[in-house]
C-alpha positions in Angstrom: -2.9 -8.5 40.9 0.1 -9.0 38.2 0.5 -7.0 35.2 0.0 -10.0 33.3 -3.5 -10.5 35.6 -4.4 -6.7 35.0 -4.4 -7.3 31.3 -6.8 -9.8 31.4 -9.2 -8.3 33.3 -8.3 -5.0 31.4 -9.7 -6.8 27.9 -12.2 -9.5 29.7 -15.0 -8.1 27.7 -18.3 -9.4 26.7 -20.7 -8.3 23.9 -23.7 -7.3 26.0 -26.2 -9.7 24.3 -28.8 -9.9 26.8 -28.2 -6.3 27.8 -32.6 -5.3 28.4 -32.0 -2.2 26.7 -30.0 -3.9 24.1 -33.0 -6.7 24.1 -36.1 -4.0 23.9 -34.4 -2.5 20.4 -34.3 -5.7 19.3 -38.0 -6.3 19.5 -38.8 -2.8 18.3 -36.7 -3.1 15.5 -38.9 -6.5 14.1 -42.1 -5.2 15.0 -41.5 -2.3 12.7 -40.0 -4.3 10.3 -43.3 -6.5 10.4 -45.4 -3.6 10.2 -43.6 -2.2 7.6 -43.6 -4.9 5.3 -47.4 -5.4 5.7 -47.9 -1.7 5.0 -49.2 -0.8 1.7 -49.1 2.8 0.6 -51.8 3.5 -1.4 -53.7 6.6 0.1 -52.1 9.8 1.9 -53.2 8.0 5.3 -51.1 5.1 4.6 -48.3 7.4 3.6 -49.2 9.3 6.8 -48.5 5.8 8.5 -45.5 5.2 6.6 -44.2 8.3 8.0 -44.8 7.3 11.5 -42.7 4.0 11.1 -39.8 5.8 9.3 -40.0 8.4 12.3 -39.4 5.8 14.9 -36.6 4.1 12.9 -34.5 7.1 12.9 -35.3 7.4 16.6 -34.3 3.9 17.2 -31.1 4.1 15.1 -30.4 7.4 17.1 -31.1 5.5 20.2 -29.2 2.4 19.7 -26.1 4.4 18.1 -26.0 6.2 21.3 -26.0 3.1 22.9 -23.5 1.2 21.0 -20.8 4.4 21.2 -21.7 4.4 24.6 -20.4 0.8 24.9 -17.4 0.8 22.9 -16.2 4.3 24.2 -13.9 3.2 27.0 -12.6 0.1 24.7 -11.9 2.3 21.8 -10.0 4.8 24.3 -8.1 1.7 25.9 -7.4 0.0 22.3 -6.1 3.9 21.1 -3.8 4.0 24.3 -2.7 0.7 23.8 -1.4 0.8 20.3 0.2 4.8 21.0 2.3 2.5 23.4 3.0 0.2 21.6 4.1 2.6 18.7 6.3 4.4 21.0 7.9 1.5 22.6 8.7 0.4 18.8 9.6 3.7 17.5 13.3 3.5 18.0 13.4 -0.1 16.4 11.1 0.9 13.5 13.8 3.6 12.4 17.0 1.5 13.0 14.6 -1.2 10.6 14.6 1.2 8.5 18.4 2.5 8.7 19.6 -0.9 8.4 17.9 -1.6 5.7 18.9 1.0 3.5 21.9 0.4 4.2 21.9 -3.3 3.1 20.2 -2.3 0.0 23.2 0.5 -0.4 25.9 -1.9 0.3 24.5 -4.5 -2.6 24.0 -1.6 -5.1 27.2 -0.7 -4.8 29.1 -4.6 -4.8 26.8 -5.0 -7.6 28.1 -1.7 -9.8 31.3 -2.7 -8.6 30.5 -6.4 -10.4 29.6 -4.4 -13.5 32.7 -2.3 -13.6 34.3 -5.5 -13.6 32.5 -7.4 -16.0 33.1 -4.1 -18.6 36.8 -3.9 -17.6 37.4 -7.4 -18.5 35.4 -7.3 -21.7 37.9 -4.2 -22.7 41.2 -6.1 -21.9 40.2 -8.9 -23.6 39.1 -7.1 -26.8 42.9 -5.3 -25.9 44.3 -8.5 -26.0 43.2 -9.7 -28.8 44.8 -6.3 -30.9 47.7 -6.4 -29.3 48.2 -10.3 -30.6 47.1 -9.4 -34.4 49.5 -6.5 -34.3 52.2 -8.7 -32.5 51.2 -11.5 -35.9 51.8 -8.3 -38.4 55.2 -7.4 -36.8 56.6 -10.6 -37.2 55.7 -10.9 -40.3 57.4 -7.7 -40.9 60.4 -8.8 -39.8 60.5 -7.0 -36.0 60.5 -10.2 -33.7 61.5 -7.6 -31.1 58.3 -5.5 -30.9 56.4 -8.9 -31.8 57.4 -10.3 -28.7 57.0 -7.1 -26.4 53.4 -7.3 -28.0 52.6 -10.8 -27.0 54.0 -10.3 -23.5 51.2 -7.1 -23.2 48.9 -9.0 -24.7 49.4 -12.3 -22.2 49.0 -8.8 -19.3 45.6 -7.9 -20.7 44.4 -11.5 -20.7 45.0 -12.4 -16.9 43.9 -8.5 -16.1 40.6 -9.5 -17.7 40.9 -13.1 -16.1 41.1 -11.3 -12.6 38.2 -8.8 -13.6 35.8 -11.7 -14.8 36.5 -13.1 -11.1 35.7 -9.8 -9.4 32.9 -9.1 -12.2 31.5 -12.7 -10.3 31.5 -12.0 -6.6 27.9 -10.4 -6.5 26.4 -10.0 -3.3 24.1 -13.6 -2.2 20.4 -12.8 -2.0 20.2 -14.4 1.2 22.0 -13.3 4.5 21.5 -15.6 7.0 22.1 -13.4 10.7 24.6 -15.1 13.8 21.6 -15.4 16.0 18.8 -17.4 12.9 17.0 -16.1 10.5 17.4 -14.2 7.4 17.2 -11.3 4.8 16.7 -11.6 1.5 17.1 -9.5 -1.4 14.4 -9.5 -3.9 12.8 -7.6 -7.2 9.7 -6.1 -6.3 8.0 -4.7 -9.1 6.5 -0.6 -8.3 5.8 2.3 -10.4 6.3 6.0 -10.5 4.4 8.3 -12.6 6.3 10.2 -15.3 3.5 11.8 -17.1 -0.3 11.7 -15.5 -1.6 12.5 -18.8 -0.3 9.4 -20.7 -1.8 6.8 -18.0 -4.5 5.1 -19.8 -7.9 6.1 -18.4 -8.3 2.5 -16.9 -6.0 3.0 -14.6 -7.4 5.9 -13.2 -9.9 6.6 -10.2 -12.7 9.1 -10.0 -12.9 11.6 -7.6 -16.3 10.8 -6.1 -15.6 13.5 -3.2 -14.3 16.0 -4.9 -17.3 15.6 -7.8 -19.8 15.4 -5.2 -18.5 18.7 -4.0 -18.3 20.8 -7.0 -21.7 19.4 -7.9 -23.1 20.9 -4.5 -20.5 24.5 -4.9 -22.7 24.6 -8.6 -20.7 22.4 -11.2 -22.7 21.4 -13.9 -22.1 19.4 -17.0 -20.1 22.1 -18.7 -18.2 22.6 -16.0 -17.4 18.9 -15.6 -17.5 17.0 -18.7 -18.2 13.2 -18.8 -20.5 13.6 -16.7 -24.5 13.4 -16.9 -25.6 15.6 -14.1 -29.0 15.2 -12.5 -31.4 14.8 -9.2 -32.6 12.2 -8.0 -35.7 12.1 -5.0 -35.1 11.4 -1.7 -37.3 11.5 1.2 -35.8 13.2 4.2 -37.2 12.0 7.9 -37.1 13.9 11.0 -37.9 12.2 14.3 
C-alpha cells in the first residue's frame, strides 16, 4: 500500500452509530428520561424513586464516557502524533518566518527614520535659506555687495540641499513587496495595547478571576476577605451510583 493509501485507511473512520452498546444507552437514556419526567416528587418514596433514576444516570454517563474515551483514544493519539510531526517538520520554517520578518519590519523602520531625518533636514535648510537671503537683502542695503552676494550664493546651497532632502525625505519604503516567485507582503497598522498602569484600566475592561475566587472561597475567603462580593451556599444534591 502507498503512503498516500495508508493515510486513508489511517483516518477512514466512522462514528459508530449503530454500535449495540452504543444503541442499548441510547434506549436507557429515553426510558429514564420518560420516567423521569412522569415522576412527581411529592412523598419520601417518590424521592426514594427519584434517587434510583439519578443513580442510574450517573452509571450510564460513567458507562458511556468510558465508552466514548474508549473510542476516540487511538484517534486522539494518532491526531496528537500527527500534528507533533507536523510541528517539527515546520519548525525550521516557522523561525526563519519569523526571522524574516523582523527583519522586514527593521529594514522599513529604519528607511522610514531615515525619510524623517530627511524631511527635518530639509525643513532646517530651507528655514537657513531663507536667513541667509534677508541678511544678504540687509548687506546690500548697507553698502557690502561683496558679502551680499557670498550670502545669496549660500543661500541658493541651502535651497537645493533641502531640494535633495525633500527627495530622500520621499522615498519611503512601498507597503507592498511583491516576491520573484508571486505573491506578496504587506506592511500594515495593526492597532494592540500594552498595559502601563493596571490600576487605571477602567473596571470594564477587566475579567474576574472565577478560578482563583472559587479557590479562596473553598481555602476560607469570606466577604471581608474579598470585597465585591456576596458570599453564600447554595444546595446541591450529590449522587453516588
Amino acid at each position: 500500500m502507498s503512503a498516500v493509501g495508508e493515510s486513508s485507511a489511517a483516518l477512514a473512520l466512522r462514528v459508530p452509530t449503530n454500535d449495540p452498546v452504543i444503541s442499548g444507552y441510547r434506549d436507557q437514556a429515553r426510558r429514564i428520561h420518560e420516567a423521569a419526567a412522569a415522576l412527581v416528587v411529592d412523598s419520601e418514596f417518590a424521592k426514594q424513586e427519584a434517587t434510583t433514576f439519578l443513580v442510574s444516570i450517573s452509571q450510564l454517563k460513567h458507562n458511556a464516557e468510558a465508552k466514548r474515551v474508549a473510542l476516540v483514544k487511538e484517534p486522539n493519539s494518532f491526531v496528537t502524533a500527527v500534528n507533533a510531526l507536523f510541528r517539527d517538520v515546520l519548525a525550521p520554517v516557522v523561525a526563519a518566518d519569523q526571522v524574516l520578518r523582523a527583519k522586514q519590519l527593521q529594514y522599513d523602520r529604519e528607511q522610514k527614520a531615515a525619510a524623517a531625518a530627511a524631511a527635518a533636514a530639509a525643513e532646517r535648510q530651507r528655514l537657513e535659506a531663507a536667513a541667509l537671503v534677508e541678511e544678504a537683502v540687509k548687506a546690500e542695503m548697507e553698502g557690502k555687495p561683496a558679502v551680499a552676494e557670498q550670502l545669496v550664493e549660500t543661500a541658493i546651497a541651502r535651497e537645493a540641499a533641502a531640494s535633495l532632502a525633500s527627495i530622500q525625505a520621499a522615498a519611503t519604503p512601498p507597503k507592498t513587496t511583491r516576491g520573484a516567485t508571486g505573491g506578496s507582503a504587506t506592511t500594515k497598522l495593526v492597532w494592540t495595547f500594552k498595559v502601563t498602569n493596571f490600576d487605571r484600566v477602567p473596571r470594564a475592561y477587566l475579567l474576574l478571576n472565577e478560578e482563583e475566587v472559587r479557590d479562596a472561597i473553598r481555602n476560607g475567603a469570606r466577604e471581608d476577605d474579598i470585597p465585591g462580593l456576596e458570599i453564600y451556599q447554595n444546595t446541591q444534591l450529590s449522587v453516588r451510583a
